[in-house]
Short mmCIF file of C-alpha atoms in Angstrom, two decimals:
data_model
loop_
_atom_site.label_atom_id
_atom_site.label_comp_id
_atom_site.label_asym_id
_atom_site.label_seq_id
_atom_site.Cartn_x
_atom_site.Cartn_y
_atom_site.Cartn_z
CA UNK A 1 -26.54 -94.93 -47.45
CA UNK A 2 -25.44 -91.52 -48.89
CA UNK A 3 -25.50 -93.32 -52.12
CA UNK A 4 -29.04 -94.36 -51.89
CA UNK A 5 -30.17 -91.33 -50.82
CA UNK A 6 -28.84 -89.14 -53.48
CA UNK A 7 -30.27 -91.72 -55.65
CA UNK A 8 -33.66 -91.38 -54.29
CA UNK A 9 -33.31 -87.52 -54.76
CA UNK A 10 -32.47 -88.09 -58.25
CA UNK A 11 -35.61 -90.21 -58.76
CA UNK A 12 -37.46 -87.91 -56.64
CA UNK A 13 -36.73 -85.14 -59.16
CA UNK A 14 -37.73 -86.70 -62.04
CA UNK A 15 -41.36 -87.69 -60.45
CA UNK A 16 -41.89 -84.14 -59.41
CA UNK A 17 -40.61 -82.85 -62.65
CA UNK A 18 -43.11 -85.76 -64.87
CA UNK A 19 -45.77 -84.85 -62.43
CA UNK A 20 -45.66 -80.58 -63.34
CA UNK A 21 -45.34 -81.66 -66.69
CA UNK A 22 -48.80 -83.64 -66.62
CA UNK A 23 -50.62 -80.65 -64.96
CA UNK A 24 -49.01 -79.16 -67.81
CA UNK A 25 -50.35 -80.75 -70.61
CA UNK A 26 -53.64 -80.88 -68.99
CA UNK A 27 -54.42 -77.69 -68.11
CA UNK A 28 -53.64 -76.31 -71.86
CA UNK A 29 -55.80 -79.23 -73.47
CA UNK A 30 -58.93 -79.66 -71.42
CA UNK A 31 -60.34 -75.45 -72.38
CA UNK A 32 -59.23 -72.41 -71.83
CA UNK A 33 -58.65 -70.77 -69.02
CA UNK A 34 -58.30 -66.89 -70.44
CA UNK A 35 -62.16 -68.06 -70.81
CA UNK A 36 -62.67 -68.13 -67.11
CA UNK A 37 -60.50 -65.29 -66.88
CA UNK A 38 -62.55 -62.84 -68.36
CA UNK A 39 -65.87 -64.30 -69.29
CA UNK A 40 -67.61 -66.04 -72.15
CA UNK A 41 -69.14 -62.78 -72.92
CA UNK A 42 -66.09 -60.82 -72.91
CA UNK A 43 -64.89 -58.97 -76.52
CA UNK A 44 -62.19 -60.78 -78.31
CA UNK A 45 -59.78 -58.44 -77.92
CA UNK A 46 -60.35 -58.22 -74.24
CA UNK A 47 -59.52 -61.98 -74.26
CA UNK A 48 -56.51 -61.39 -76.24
CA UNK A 49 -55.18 -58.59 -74.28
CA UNK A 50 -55.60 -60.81 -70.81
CA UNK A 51 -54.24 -63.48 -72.81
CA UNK A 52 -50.51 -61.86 -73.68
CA UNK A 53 -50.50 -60.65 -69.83
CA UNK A 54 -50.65 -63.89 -68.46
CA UNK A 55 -48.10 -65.29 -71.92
CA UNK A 56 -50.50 -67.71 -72.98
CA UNK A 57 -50.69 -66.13 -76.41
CA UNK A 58 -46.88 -68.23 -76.89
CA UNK A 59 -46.27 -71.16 -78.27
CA UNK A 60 -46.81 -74.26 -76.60
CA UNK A 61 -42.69 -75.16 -76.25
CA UNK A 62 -42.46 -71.77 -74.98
CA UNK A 63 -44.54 -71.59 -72.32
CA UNK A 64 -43.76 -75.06 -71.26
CA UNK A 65 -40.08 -73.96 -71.16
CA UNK A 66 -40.97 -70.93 -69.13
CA UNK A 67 -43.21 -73.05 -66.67
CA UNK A 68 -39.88 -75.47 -66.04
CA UNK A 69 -38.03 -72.53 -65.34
CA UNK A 70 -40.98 -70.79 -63.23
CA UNK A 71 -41.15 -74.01 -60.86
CA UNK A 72 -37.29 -74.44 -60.57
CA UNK A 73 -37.13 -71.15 -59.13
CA UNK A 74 -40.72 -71.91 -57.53
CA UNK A 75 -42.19 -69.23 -59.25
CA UNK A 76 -45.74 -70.49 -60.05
CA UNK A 77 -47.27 -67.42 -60.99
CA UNK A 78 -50.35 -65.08 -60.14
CA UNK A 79 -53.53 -67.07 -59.14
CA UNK A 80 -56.21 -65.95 -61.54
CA UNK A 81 -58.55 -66.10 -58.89
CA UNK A 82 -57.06 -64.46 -56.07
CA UNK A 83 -54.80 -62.69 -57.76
CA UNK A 84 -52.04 -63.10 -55.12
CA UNK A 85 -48.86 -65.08 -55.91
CA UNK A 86 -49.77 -68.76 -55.73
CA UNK A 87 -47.38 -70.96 -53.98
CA UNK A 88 -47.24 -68.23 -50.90
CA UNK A 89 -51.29 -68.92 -50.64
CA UNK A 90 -50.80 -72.87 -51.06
CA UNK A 91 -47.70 -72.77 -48.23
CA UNK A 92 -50.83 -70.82 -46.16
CA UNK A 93 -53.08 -73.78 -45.95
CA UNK A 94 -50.09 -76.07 -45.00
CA UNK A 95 -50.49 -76.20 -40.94
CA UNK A 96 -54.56 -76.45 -41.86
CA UNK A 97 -54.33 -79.88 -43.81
CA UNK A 98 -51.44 -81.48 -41.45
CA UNK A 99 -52.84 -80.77 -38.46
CA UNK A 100 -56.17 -82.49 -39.65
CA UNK A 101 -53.81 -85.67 -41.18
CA UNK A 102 -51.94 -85.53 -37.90
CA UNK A 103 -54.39 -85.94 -35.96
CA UNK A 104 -55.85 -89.01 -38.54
CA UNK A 105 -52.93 -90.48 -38.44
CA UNK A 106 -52.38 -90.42 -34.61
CA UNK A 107 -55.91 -92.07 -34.11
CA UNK A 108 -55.77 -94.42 -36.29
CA UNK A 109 -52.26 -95.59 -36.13
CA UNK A 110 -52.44 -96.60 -32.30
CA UNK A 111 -55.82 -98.19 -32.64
CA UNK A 112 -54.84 -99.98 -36.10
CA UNK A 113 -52.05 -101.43 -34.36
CA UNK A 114 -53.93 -102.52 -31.18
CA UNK A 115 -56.96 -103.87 -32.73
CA UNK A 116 -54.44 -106.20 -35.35
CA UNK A 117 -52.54 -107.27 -32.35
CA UNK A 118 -55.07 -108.57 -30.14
CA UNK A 119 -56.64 -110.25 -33.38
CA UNK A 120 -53.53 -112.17 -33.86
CA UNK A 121 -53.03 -112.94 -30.40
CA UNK A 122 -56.68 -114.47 -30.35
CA UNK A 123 -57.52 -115.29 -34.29
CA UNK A 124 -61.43 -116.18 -34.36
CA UNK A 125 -62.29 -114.81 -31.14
CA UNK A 126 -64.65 -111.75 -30.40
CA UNK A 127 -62.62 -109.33 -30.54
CA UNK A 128 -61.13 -110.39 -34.01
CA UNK A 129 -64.53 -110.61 -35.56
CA UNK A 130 -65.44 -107.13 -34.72
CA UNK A 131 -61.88 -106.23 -35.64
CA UNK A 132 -62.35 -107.50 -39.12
CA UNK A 133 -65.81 -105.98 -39.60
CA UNK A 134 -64.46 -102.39 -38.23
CA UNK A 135 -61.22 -103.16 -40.74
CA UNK A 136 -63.38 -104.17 -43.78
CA UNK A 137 -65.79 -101.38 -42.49
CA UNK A 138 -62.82 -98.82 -42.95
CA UNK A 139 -61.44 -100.03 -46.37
CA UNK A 140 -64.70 -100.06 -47.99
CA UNK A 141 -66.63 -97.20 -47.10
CA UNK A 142 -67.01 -93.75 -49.01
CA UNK A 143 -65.16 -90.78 -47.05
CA UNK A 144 -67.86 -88.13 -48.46
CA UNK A 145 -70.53 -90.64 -47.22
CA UNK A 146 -69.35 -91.06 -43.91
CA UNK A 147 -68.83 -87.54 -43.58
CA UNK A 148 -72.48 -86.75 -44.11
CA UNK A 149 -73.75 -89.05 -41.49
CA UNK A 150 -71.64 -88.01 -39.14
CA UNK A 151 -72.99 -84.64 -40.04
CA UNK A 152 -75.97 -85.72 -39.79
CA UNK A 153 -76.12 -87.79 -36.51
CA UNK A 154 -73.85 -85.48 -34.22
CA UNK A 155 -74.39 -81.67 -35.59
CA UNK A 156 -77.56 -82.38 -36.79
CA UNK A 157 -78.79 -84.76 -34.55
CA UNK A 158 -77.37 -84.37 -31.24
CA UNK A 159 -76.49 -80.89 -31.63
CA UNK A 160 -72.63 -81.77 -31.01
CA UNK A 161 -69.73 -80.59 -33.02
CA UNK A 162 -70.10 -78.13 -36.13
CA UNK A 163 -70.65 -79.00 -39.45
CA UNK A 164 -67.55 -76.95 -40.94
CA UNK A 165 -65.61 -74.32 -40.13
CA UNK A 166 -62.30 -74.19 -38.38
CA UNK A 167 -60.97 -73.12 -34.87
CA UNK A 168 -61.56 -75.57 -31.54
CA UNK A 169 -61.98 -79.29 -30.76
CA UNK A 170 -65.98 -79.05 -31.85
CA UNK A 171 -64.69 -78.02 -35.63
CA UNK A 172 -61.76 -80.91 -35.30
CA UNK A 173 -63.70 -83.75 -34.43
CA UNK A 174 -65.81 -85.04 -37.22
CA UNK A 175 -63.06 -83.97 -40.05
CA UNK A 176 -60.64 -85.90 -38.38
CA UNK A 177 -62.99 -89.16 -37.29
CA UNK A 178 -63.89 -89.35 -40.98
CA UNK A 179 -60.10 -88.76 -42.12
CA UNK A 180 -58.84 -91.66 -39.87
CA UNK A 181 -61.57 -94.44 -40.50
CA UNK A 182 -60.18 -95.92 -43.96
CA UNK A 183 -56.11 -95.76 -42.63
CA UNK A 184 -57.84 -97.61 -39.28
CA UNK A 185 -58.98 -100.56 -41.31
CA UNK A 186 -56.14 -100.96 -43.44
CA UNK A 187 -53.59 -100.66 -40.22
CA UNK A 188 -55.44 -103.36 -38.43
CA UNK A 189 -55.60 -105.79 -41.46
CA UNK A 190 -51.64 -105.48 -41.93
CA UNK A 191 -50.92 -105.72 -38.46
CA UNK A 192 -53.04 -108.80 -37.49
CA UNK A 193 -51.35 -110.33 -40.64
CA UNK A 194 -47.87 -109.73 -39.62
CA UNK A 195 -48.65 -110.19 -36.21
CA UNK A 196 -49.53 -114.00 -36.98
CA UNK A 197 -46.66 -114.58 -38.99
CA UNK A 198 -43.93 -113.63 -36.41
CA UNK A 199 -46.27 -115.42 -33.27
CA UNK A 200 -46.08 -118.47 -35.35
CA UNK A 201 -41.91 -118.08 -35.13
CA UNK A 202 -39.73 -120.27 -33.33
CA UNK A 203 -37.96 -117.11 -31.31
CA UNK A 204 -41.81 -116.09 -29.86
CA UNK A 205 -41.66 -119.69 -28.65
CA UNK A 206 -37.99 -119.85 -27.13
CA UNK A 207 -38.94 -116.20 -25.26
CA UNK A 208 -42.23 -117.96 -23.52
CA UNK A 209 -40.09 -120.98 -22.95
CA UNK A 210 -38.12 -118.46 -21.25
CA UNK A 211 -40.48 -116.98 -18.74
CA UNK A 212 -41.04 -113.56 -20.22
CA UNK A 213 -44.63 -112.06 -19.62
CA UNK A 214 -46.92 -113.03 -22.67
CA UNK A 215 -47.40 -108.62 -23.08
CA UNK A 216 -43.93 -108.54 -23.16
CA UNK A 217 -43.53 -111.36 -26.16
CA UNK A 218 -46.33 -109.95 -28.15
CA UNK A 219 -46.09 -106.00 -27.99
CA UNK A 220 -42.15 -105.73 -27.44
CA UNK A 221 -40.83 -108.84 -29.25
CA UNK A 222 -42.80 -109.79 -31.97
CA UNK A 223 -44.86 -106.30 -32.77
CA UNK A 224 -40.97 -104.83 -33.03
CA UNK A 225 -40.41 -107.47 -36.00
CA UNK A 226 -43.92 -106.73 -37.54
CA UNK A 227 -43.11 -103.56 -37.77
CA UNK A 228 -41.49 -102.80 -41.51
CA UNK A 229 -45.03 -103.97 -43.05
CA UNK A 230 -47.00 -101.82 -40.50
CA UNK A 231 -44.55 -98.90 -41.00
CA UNK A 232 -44.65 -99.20 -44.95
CA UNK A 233 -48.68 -99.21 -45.06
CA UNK A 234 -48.45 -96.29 -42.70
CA UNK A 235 -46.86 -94.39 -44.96
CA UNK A 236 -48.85 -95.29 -47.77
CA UNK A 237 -51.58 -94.01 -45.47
CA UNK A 238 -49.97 -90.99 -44.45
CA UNK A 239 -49.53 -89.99 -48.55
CA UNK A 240 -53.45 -91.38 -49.46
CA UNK A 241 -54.67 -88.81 -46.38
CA UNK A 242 -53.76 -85.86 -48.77
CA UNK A 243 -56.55 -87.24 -51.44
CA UNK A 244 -58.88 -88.08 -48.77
CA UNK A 245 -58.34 -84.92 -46.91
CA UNK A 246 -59.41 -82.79 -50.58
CA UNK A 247 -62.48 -84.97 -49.84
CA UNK A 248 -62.88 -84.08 -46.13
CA UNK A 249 -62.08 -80.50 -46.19
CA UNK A 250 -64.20 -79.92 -49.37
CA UNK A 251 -67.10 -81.53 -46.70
CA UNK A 252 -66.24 -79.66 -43.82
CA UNK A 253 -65.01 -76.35 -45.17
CA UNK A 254 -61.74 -77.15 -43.73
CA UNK A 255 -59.84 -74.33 -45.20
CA UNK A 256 -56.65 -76.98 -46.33
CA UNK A 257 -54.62 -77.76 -49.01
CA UNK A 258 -57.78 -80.10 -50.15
CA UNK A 259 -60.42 -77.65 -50.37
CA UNK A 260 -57.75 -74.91 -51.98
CA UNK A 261 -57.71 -77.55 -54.57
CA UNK A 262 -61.36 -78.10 -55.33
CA UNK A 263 -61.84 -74.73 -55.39
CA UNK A 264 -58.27 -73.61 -57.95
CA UNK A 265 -60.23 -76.65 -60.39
CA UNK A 266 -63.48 -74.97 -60.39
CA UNK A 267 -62.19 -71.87 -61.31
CA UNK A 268 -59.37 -73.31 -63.83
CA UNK A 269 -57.00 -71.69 -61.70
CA UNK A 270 -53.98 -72.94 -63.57
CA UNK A 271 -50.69 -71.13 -61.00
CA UNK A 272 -53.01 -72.58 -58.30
CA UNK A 273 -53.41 -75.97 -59.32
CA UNK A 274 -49.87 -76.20 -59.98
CA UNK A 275 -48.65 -74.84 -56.67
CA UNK A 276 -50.65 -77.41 -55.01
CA UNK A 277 -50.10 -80.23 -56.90
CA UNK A 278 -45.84 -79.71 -56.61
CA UNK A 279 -46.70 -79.31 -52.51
CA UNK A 280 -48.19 -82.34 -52.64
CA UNK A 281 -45.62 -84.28 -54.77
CA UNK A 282 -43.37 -82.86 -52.54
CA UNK A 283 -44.90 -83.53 -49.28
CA UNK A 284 -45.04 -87.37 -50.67
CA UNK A 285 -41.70 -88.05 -51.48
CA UNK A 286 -40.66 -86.39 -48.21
CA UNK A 287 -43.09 -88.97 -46.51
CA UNK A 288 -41.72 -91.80 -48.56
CA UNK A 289 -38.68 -91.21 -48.21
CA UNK A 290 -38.52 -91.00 -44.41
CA UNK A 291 -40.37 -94.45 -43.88
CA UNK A 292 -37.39 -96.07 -45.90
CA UNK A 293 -34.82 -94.11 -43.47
CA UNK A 294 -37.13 -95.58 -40.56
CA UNK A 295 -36.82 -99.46 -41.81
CA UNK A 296 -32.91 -99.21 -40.49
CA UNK A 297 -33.99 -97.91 -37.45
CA UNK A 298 -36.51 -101.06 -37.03
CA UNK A 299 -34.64 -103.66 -38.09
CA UNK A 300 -30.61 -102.75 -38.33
CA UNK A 301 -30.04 -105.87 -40.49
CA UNK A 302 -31.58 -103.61 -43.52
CA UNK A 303 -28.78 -101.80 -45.57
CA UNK A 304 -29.25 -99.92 -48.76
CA UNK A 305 -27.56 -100.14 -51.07
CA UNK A 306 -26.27 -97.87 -54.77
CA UNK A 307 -28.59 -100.09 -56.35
CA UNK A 308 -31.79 -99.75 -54.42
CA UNK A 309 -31.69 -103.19 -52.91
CA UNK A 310 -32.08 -103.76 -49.02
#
């Protein structure tokens, strides 16, 4: 175990260190941002005087080898916009956008799970047709469209809820209804999938032979040993609710990590889009790594090994 997880660290590492290096690259080749900085109308030596103060008047190598260094020491720099450091203001809007993808993931997982259950236990019935319509509903719709009809049937509407904003249970609803939907859908497909599988099993048989209480078999028995594929998509989830929520918030004025985002790109915000981008890489490999710690705690018959294998 030790030795996979230092392993995973390792690999971790290098992900977070290829992904800076991208937002690198990127954000030197696609303009410049002394540009935004100052203005297209600004003097030349105005830009050139802004442009030694924030050392992009270096060579490339160079200031590549002083944004490794910067990050190492998580030293992202001054935001151009705000003019504040930027990783403090990106570890701000932390509670904002995990609260909202808490509260996503917390709807949908329990429903997901319910709806895929009862679908296996009764495959063609009622309730599994309007299972697979809400499921294919949830993993084919368009977050920023289903955010403006909810905005547009409850605020609008009904007068219920706000439109953006954030504070109480009327700002919370709608961001988190539209968050949840596509996670819902995706839940309930895997579940009613594994579900089957294990109910078709000889030990669901033996354990009704047995007398136990069909609720029993299905949601203690045979949900337990559908769990690793419901667990692994719900991770997958959990990571894919960060680019949905950039979505959402940017919708809902949800004052997150998304909308922080949005807003750094606008402005070519370089310190800022590289804070956020390493809390998010960061905030995924936590997530990922956790759900392969929680497949031991499933099914104890899992091991890890030095080589990755389980």
């Amino acid at each position: 175990m030790l030795a996979y997880l230092a392993r995973r660290l390792l690999q971790s590492v290098a992900v977070t260190f290829v992904v800076l290096s991208l937002v690198f690259v990127a954000g030197r080749i696609l303009g410049d941002p002394v540009r935004l900085v100052v203005g297209i109308e600004a003097s030349e030596e105005r830009v050139q005087k802004v442009r030694e103060q924030l050392n992009l008047n270096q060579p490339l190598g160079q200031q590549y080898a002083n944004f490794i260094g910067d990050a190492l020491s998580l030293q992202f720099g001054t935001s151009f916009w705000q003019k504040v450091p930027a990783l403090p203001r990106v570890l701000e809007r932390i509670p904002a956008t995990l609260t909202l993808t808490a509260a996503a993931l917390a709807l949908a997982l329990p429903l997901g799970i319910t709806l895929g259950a009862l679908s296996a236990l009764r495959p063609w019935s009622r309730i599994d047709r309007v299972t697979n319509v809400i499921s294919l509903g949830g993993v084919s719709i368009v977050e920023f469209w289903l955010a403006l009809m909810l905005i547009l049937i409850f605020p609008v509407r009904l007068g219920w809820f706000k439109t953006s904003g954030y504070g109480g249970i009327e700002y919370f609803v709608l961001p988190a209804l539209t968050l949840c939907y596509k996670p819902l859908g995706r839940i309930a497909q895997i579940t009613r999938s594994a579900m089957l599988d294990e109910l078709a099993k000889p030990y669901v048989k033996a354990a009704r032979a047995r007398g136990l209480a069909e609720r029993r078999v299905v949601f203690v028995h045979a949900l337990k040993n559908a769990a690793v594929p419901v667990l692994t998509i719900s991770g997958d989830e959990l990571a894919a609710l960060l680019n949905g929520a950039i979505i959402v918030e940017t919708v809902f004025g949800w004052p997150g990590i998304g909308r922080l985002t949005i807003q750094a790109l606008e402005r070519r915000d370089l310190p800022m889009v590289e804070a956020t981008v390493f809390v998010v890489a960061i905030f995924i490999i936590v997530t990922n790594l956790l759900v392969d710690m929680a497949y031991t705690w499933l099914n104890p018959r899992i091991r890890f090994s030095a080589a990755g294998d389980a």
